[in-house]
Short mmCIF file of C-alpha atoms in Angstrom, two decimals:
data_model
loop_
_atom_site.label_atom_id
_atom_site.label_comp_id
_atom_site.label_asym_id
_atom_site.label_seq_id
_atom_site.Cartn_x
_atom_site.Cartn_y
_atom_site.Cartn_z
CA MET A 5 -3.75 -30.36 70.11
CA PRO A 6 -2.88 -27.29 72.48
CA ASP A 7 -0.27 -24.82 70.61
CA VAL A 8 2.95 -22.90 72.00
CA LEU A 9 4.22 -19.72 71.20
CA VAL A 10 8.04 -19.02 72.38
CA ARG A 11 8.98 -15.17 71.68
CA ASN A 12 12.61 -14.07 71.65
CA ILE A 13 14.56 -16.69 70.86
CA ASP A 14 18.32 -15.64 70.55
CA GLU A 15 19.24 -15.95 66.59
CA LYS A 16 22.03 -18.11 66.78
CA THR A 17 20.02 -20.69 69.31
CA LEU A 18 17.08 -20.56 66.64
CA ASN A 19 19.61 -21.06 63.75
CA ASN A 20 21.39 -24.32 65.62
CA TRP A 21 17.75 -25.88 65.88
CA LYS A 22 17.33 -25.01 61.99
CA LYS A 23 20.56 -26.73 61.06
CA ARG A 24 19.73 -29.59 63.55
CA ALA A 25 16.16 -29.80 62.23
CA ALA A 26 17.55 -30.05 58.34
CA ARG A 27 20.48 -32.74 59.56
CA ASN A 28 17.40 -34.99 60.69
CA ASN A 29 15.59 -34.20 57.24
CA ARG A 30 12.74 -32.62 59.33
CA SER A 31 11.22 -29.16 59.39
CA LEU A 32 12.01 -26.94 62.23
CA GLN A 33 8.60 -27.13 63.91
CA ALA A 34 8.74 -31.15 63.94
CA GLU A 35 12.22 -30.85 65.03
CA LEU A 36 11.16 -28.84 68.20
CA LYS A 37 7.97 -31.20 68.71
CA GLU A 38 9.77 -34.08 69.03
CA MET A 39 12.49 -32.53 71.34
CA ILE A 40 9.69 -31.31 73.66
CA ASP A 41 7.91 -34.74 73.51
CA ALA A 42 11.04 -36.53 74.11
CA LEU A 43 12.04 -34.38 77.00
CA GLY A 44 8.57 -34.04 78.18
CA LYS A 45 8.25 -37.70 78.85
CA VAL A 46 11.72 -37.75 80.95
CA ASP A 47 10.64 -37.66 84.76
CA ILE A 48 14.03 -36.70 86.37
CA GLU A 49 13.22 -38.52 90.00
CA GLU A 50 12.37 -41.62 88.31
CA THR A 51 15.60 -41.52 86.40
CA ARG A 52 17.79 -40.82 89.50
CA ASN A 53 16.29 -43.33 91.27
CA MET A 54 16.77 -45.74 88.84
CA VAL A 55 20.73 -44.57 88.83
CA ARG A 56 20.95 -44.75 92.82
CA GLU A 57 19.64 -48.44 92.57
CA GLU A 58 22.08 -49.31 89.86
CA LEU A 59 24.72 -47.69 91.99
CA THR A 60 23.95 -49.60 95.21
CA LYS A 61 23.96 -52.64 93.41
CA TYR A 62 26.90 -51.87 91.83
CA ARG A 63 28.78 -51.22 95.34
CA ALA A 64 26.96 -54.14 96.53
CA GLU A 65 29.20 -55.79 94.53
CA GLY A 66 32.25 -54.60 95.86
CA ARG A 67 32.99 -53.09 92.54
CA MET A 68 34.03 -49.30 92.54
CA PHE A 69 34.49 -46.83 89.62
CA SER A 70 37.91 -45.77 88.86
CA ASN A 71 39.15 -42.17 89.35
CA SER A 72 38.68 -40.92 85.81
CA VAL A 73 41.01 -37.66 86.57
CA ASP A 74 43.98 -40.20 87.39
CA ASP A 75 43.10 -42.18 84.02
CA ILE A 76 43.02 -39.07 81.49
CA ARG A 77 46.20 -38.33 83.43
CA GLU A 78 48.08 -41.64 82.85
CA ILE A 79 46.90 -41.49 79.39
CA ARG A 80 47.89 -37.90 78.47
CA ASP A 81 51.37 -38.84 80.10
CA ARG A 82 52.15 -41.66 77.98
#
């Protein structure tokens, strides 16, 4: 399997990854490999097309999304 070397990572970023790895009971390398594998499998165009299809079906049924800004303001003003 090929290796990858990443240089000049911000120290705070690296520390955050280390903490995340510890929370998941993994080594830093295992945590980074998991994230690279997971994100590498995502095809953004495929995802966009899937969302567009669902939105088209939703709208074809006459359904609409509420304006979340109005909803939040209503809840906040209670």
